[in-house]
GROMACS .gro file of C-alpha atoms in nm:
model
  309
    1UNK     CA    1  -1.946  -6.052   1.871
    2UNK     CA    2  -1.808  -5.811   1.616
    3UNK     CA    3  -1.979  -5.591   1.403
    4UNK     CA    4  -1.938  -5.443   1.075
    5UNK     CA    5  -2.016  -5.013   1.037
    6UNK     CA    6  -2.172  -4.922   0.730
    7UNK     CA    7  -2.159  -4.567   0.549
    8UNK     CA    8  -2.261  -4.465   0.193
    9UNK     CA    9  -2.483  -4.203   0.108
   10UNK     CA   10  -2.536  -4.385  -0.230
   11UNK     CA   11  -2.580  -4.763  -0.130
   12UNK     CA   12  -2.887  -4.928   0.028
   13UNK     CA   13  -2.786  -5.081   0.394
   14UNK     CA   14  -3.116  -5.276   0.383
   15UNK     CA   15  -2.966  -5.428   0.068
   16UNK     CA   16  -2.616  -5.520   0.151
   17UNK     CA   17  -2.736  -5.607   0.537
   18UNK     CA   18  -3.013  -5.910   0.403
   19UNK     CA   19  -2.716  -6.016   0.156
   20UNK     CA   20  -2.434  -6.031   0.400
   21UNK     CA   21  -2.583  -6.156   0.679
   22UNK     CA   22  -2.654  -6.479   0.624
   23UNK     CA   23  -2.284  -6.536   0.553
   24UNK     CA   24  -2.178  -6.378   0.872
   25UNK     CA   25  -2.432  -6.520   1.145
   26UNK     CA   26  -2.142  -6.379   1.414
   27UNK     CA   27  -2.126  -6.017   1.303
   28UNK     CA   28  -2.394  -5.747   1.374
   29UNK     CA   29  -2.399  -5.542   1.081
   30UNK     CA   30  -2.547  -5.128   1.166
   31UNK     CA   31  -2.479  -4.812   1.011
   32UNK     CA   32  -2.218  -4.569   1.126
   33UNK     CA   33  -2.488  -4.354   1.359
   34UNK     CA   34  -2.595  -4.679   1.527
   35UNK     CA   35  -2.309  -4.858   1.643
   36UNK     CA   36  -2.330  -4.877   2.049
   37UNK     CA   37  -2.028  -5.022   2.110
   38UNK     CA   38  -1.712  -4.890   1.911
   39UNK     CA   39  -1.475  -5.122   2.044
   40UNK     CA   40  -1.648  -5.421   1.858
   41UNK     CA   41  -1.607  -5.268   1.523
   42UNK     CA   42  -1.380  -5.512   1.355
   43UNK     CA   43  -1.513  -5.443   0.994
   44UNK     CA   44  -1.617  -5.142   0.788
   45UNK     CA   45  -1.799  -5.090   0.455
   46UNK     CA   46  -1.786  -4.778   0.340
   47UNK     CA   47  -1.798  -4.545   0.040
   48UNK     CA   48  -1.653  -4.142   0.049
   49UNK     CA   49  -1.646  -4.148   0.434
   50UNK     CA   50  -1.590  -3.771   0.618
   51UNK     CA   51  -1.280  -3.704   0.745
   52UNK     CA   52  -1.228  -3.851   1.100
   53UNK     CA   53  -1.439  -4.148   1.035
   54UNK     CA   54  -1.242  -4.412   1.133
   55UNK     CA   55  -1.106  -4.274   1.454
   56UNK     CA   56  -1.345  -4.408   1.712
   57UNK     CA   57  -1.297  -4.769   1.581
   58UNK     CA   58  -0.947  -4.867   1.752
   59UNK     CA   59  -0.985  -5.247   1.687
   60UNK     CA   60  -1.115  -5.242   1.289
   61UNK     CA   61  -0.914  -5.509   1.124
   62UNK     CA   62  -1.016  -5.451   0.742
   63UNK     CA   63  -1.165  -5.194   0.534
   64UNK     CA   64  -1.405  -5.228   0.209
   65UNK     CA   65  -1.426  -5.004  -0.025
   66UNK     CA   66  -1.784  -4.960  -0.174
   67UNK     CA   67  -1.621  -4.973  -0.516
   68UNK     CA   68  -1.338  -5.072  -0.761
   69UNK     CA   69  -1.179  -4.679  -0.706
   70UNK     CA   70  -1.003  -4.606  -0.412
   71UNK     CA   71  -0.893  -4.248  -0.491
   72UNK     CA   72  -1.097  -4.089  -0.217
   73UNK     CA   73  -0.966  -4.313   0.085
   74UNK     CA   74  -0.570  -4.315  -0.049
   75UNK     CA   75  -0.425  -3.952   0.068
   76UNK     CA   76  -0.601  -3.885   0.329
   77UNK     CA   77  -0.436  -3.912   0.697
   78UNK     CA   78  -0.694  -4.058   0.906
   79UNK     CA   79  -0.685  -4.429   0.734
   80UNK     CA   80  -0.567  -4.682   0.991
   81UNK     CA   81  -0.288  -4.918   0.922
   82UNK     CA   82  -0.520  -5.202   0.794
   83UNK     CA   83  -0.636  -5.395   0.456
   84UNK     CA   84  -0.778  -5.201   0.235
   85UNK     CA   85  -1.023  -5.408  -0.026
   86UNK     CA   86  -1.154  -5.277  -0.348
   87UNK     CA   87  -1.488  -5.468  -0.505
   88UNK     CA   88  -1.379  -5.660  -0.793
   89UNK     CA   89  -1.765  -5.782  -0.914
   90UNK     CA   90  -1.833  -5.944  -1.260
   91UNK     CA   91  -2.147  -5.725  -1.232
   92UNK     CA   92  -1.967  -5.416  -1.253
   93UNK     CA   93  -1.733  -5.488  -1.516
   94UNK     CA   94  -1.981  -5.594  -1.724
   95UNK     CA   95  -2.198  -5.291  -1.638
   96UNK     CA   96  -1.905  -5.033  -1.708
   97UNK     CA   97  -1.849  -5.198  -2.069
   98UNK     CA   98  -2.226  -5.176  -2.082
   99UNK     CA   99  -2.210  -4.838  -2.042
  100UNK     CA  100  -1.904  -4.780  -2.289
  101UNK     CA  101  -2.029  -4.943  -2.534
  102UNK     CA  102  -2.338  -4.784  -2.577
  103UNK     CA  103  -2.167  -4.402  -2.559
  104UNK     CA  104  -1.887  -4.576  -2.841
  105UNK     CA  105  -2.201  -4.678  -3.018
  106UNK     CA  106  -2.400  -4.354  -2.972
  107UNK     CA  107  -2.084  -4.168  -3.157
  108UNK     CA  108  -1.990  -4.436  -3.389
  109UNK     CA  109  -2.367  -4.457  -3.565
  110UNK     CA  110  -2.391  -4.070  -3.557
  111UNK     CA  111  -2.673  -4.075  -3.347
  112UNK     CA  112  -2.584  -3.707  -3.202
  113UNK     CA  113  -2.656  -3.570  -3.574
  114UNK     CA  114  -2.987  -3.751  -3.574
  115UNK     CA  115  -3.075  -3.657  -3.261
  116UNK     CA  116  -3.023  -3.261  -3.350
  117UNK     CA  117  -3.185  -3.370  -3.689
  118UNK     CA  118  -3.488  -3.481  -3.509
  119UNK     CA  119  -3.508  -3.124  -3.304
  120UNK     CA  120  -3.527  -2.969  -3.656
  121UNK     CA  121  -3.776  -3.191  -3.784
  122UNK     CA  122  -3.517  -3.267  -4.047
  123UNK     CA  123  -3.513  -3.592  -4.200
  124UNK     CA  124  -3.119  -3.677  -4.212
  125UNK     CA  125  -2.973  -3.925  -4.342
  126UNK     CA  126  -2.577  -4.074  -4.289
  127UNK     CA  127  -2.474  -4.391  -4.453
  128UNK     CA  128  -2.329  -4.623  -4.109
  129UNK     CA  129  -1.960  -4.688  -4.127
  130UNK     CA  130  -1.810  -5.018  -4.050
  131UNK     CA  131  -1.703  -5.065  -3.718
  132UNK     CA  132  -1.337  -5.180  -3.800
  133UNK     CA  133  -1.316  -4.825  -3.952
  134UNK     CA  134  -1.328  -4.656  -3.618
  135UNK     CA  135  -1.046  -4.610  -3.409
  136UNK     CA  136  -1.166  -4.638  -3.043
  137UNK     CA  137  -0.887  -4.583  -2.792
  138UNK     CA  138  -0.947  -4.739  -2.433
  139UNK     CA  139  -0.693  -4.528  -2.202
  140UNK     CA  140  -0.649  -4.797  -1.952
  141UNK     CA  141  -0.631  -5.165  -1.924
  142UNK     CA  142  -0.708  -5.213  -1.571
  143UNK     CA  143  -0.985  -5.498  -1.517
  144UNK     CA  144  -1.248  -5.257  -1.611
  145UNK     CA  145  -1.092  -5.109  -1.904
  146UNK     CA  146  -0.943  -5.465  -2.001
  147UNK     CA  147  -1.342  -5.580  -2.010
  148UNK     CA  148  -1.442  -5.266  -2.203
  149UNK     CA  149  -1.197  -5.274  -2.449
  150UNK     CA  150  -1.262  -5.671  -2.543
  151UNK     CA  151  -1.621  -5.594  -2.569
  152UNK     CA  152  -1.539  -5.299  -2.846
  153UNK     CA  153  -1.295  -5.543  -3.027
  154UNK     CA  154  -1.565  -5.812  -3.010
  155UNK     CA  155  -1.827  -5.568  -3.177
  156UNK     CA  156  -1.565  -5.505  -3.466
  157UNK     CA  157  -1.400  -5.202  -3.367
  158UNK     CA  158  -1.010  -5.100  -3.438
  159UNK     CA  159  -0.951  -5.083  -3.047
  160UNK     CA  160  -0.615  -4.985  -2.906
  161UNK     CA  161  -0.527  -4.954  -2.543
  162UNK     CA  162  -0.292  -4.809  -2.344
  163UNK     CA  163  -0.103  -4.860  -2.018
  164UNK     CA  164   0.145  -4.766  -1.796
  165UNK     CA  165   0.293  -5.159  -1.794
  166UNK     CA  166   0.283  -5.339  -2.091
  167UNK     CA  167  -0.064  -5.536  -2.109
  168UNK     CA  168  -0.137  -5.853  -2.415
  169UNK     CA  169  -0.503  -5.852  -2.482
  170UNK     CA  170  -0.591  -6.042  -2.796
  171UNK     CA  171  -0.718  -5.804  -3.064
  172UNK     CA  172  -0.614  -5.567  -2.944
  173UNK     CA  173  -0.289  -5.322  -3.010
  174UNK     CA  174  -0.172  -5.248  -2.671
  175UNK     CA  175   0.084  -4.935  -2.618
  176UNK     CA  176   0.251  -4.850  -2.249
  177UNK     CA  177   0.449  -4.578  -2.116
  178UNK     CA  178   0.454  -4.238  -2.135
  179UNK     CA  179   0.614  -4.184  -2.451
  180UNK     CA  180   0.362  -4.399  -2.672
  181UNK     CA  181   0.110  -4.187  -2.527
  182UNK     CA  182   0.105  -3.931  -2.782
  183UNK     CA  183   0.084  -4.146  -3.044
  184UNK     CA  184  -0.199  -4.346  -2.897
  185UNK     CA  185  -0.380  -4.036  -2.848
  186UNK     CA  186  -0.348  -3.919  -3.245
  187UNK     CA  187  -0.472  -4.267  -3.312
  188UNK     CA  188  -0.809  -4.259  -3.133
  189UNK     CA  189  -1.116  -4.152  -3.314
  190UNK     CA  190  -1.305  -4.213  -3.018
  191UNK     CA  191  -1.102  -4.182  -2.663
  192UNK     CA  192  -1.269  -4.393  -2.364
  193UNK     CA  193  -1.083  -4.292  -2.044
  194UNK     CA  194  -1.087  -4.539  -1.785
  195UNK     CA  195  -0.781  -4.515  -1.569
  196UNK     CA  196  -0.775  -4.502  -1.216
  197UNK     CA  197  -0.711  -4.177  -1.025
  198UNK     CA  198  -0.349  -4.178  -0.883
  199UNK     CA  199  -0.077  -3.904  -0.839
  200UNK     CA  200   0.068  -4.008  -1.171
  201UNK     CA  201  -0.250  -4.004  -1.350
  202UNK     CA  202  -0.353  -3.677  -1.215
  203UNK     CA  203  -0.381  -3.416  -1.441
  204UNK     CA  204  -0.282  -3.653  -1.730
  205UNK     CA  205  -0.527  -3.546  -2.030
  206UNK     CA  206  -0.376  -3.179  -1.993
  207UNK     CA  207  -0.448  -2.937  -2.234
  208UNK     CA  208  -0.159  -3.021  -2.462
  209UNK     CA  209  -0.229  -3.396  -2.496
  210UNK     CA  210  -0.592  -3.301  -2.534
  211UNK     CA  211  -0.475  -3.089  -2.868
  212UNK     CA  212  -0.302  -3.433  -2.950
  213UNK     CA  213  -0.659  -3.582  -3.030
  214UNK     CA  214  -0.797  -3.621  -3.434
  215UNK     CA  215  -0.967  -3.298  -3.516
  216UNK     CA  216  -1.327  -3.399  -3.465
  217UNK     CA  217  -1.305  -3.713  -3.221
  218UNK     CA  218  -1.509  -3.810  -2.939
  219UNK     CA  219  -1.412  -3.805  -2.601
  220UNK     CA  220  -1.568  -4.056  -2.318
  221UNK     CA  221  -1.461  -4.047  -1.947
  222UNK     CA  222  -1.592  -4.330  -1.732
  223UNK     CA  223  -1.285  -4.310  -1.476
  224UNK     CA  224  -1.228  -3.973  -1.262
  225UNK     CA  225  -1.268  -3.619  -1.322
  226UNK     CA  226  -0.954  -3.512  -1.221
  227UNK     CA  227  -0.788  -3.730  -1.515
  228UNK     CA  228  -0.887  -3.447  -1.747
  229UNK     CA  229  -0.827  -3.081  -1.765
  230UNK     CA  230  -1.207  -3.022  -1.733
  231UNK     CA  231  -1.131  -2.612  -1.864
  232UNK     CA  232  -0.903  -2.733  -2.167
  233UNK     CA  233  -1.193  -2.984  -2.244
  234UNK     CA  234  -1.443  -2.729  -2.237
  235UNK     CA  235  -1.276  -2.519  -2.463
  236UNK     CA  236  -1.205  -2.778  -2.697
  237UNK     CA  237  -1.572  -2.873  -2.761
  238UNK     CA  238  -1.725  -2.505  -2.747
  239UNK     CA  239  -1.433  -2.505  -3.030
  240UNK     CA  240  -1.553  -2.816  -3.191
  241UNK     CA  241  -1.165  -2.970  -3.207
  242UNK     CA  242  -1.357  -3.211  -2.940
  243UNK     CA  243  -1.660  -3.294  -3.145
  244UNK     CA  244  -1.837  -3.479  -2.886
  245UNK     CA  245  -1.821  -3.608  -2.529
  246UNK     CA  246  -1.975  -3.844  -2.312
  247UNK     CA  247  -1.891  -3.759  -1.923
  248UNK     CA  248  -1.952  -3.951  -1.606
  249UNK     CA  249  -1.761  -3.773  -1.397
  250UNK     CA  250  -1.645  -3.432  -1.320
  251UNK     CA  251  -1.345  -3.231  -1.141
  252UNK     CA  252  -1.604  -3.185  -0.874
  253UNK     CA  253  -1.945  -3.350  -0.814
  254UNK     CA  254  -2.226  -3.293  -0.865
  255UNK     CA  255  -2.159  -3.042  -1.166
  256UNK     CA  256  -2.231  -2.734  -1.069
  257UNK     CA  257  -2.555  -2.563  -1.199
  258UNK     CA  258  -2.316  -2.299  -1.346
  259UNK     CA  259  -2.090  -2.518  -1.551
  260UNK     CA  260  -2.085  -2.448  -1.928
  261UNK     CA  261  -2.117  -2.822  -1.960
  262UNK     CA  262  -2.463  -2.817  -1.892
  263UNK     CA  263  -2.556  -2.596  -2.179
  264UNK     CA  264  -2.342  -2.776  -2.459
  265UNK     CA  265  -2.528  -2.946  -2.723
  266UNK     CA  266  -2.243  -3.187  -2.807
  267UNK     CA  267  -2.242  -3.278  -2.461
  268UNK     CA  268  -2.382  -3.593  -2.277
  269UNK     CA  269  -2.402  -3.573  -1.872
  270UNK     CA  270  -2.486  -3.867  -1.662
  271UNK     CA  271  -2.392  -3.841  -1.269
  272UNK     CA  272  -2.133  -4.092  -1.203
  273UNK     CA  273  -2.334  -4.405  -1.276
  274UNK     CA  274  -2.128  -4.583  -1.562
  275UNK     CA  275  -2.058  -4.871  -1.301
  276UNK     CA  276  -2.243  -4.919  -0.947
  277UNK     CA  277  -2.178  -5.195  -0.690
  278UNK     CA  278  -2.439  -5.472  -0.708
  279UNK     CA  279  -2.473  -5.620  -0.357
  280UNK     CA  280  -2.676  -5.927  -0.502
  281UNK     CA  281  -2.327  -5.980  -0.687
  282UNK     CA  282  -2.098  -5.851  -0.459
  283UNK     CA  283  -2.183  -5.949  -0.132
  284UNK     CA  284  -2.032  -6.282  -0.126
  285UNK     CA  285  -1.683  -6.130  -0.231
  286UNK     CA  286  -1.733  -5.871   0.082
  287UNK     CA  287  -1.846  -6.210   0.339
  288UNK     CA  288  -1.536  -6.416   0.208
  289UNK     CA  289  -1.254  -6.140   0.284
  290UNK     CA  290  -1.423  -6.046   0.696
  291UNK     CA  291  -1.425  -6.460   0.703
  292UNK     CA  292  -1.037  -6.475   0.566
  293UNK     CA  293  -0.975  -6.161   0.778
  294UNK     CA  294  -1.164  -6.361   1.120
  295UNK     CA  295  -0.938  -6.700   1.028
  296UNK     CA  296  -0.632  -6.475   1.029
  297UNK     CA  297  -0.593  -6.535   0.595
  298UNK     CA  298  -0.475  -6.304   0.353
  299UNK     CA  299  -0.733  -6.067   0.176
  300UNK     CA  300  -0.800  -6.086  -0.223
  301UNK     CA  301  -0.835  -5.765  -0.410
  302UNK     CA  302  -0.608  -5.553  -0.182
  303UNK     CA  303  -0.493  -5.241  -0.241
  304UNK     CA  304  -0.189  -5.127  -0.268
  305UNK     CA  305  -0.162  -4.746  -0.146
  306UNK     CA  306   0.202  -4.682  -0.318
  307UNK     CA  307   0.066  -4.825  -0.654
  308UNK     CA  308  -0.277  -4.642  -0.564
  309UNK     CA  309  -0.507  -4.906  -0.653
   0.00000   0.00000   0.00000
C-alpha cells in the first residue's frame, strides 16, 4: 500500500480525497497530521508546506504542487531529489483570463470614475472607447499569460506580450528579451503582469521600469508580489503617474492592516484568488502522473528547478 500526504491550508482534502480516489483504489490518501506510517509515503500534494516537511518521508517518489507556481518550493533546501509537478488545468487558465479580463475591462470602460461618480451622487458620463484603441500589455506568455492575452486580443484589444524567449501568438505583437522591455513597457496602456517568480524575474518591475509606464496607465498583477517594487508602486499611484491598479498579490501576504494600499482609492485588493486549483478539473491530471510515477513513466508538467518553473 502507499499513500499520498496532503497539506494546504487553502484546499479542501475532502474535495481532492472523493476525486482522487477512485483513480487510485491502491493508495490511502490522509493529511500530513494523520499519516501512521511514514515509510509508505510515496506521494505528496501539497501547497506552501513549512520548512522540514518532507523530511520524515524517506521513500516519496513525486511531488505535486497545489498550483501552476512553484516559487515557494524552488530555493528552499529541504526538497528531496524527486519530480516536481506543477497543475496545468484548463480550469485555471481559463479562470486567470477570467479574472484579467474583467480588471482590463473594469479600466478600459472607466468604471473606476463611475464608481467614485456614484459615491458623489454625480451623474457622470464618459463616451466608451474602442477596444482596439487600448494598448493592453500582457508581461508574460507562459500558458497562463498565453490564455489571457488571446482572450484580450479576441475581445478587440491592441495586446502585446512579452517574453524572455521569443513566443508567436496570432494577434498578437510579441517582444522578448531584456532590451525590448522598455519599449514594451512605454507601449502598454494597461500592464497585466503574469510572469512567474524566478531569480531573474525578481525584482523586475523596479522603480525605474515602473517610471517607463504611459503617464496615467493601469497596472494589473495576477503573478507574484515580489515581481514588483511594491514601495515604487505605491508611490507611483499616491502620485497618480500609476492611475490605477488591480493587485492579487503582494510582497508579503496577507497585506498587512498597515499598508497604504488599503486606503488608496485607485486601488483594487483581492487576496490571491485570480486563479485557484479546481480538483473536479484537476484531479485526473494529479491520478495520471502517481499512476506514470507507480509504472516507472515519465511525469508531464515537470518542473524544471534551473529554469524555475
Amino acid at each position: 500500500m502507499s499513500t499520498l500526504v496532503f497539506y494546504s491550508e487553502y484546499d479542501s482534502f475532502e474535495a481532492w480525497s472523493a476525486l482522487l480516489q477512485p483513480h487510485l483504489p491502491g493508495v490511502a490518501l490522509c493529511r500530513a497530521q494523520d499519516v501512521q506510517h511514514v515509510d509508505t509515503v510515496h506521494y505528496a500534494l501539497v501547497w506552501r508546506p513549512p520548512h522540514g516537511f518532507f523530511a520524515p518521508y524517506r521513500n516519496l517518489k513525486l511531488l505535486v504542487n497545489l498550483g501552476a507556481g512553484v516559487d515557494s518550493l524552488l530555493g528552499r533546501d529541504d526538497l528531496p531529489d524527486i519530480p516536481i509537478i506543477r497543475l496545468s488545468d484548463p480550469d485555471m487558465a481559463r479562470m486567470m483570463a477570467g479574472y484579467v479580463l474583467f480588471a482590463v475591462l473594469r479600466y478600459a470602460r472607466d468604471i473606476p470614475a463611475f464608481e467614485r461618480a456614484q459615491r458623489a451622487r454625480r451623474w457622470h458620463y464618459l463616451h466608451p472607447r474602442p477596444p482596439h484603441s487600448v494598448r493592453v500589455g500582457v508581461l508574460g506568455l507562459g500558458e497562463l499569460g498565453a490564455h489571457a492575452a488571446l482572450e484580450l486580443a479576441r475581445q478587440g484589444f491592441d495586446v502585446r506580450g512579452w517574453s524572455r524567449s521569443q513566443k508567436h501568438l496570432t494577434g498578437i505583437l510579441c517582444h522578448s528579451g531584456l532590451p525590448a522591455l522598455g519599449d514594451f513597457l512605454a507601449n502598454s496602456d494597461i500592464l497585466v503582469v503574469m510572469l512567474p517568480l524566478t531569480p531573474q524575474t525578481q525584482g523586475l518591475l523596479s522603480a525605474d521600469r515602473l517610471a517607463q509606464l504611459p503617464q496615467g496607465c493601469a497596472f494589473i498583477n495576477v503573478s507574484r508580489g515580489a515581481i514588483v517594487d511594491q514601495t515604487a508602486l505605491t508611490q507611483a499611484l499616491s502620485h497618480g503617474r500609476i492611475a490605477e491598479a488591480t493587485l492579487d498579490v503582494f510582497d508579503s501576504e496577507p497585506l498587512p492592516p498597515d499598508d497604504p494600499l488599503w486606503g488608496m482609492e485607485n486601488v483594487l485588493i483581492t487576496p490571491h484568488l485570480a486563479s485557484v486549483a479546481n480538483p473536479a478539473s484537476a484531479a485526473r491530471q494529479v491520478a495520471d502522473n502517481i499512476q506514470r510515477v507507480a509504472r516507472g513513466e515519465a511525469v508531464v508538467n515537470q518542473v524544471l528547478p534551473q529554469r524555475g518553473y
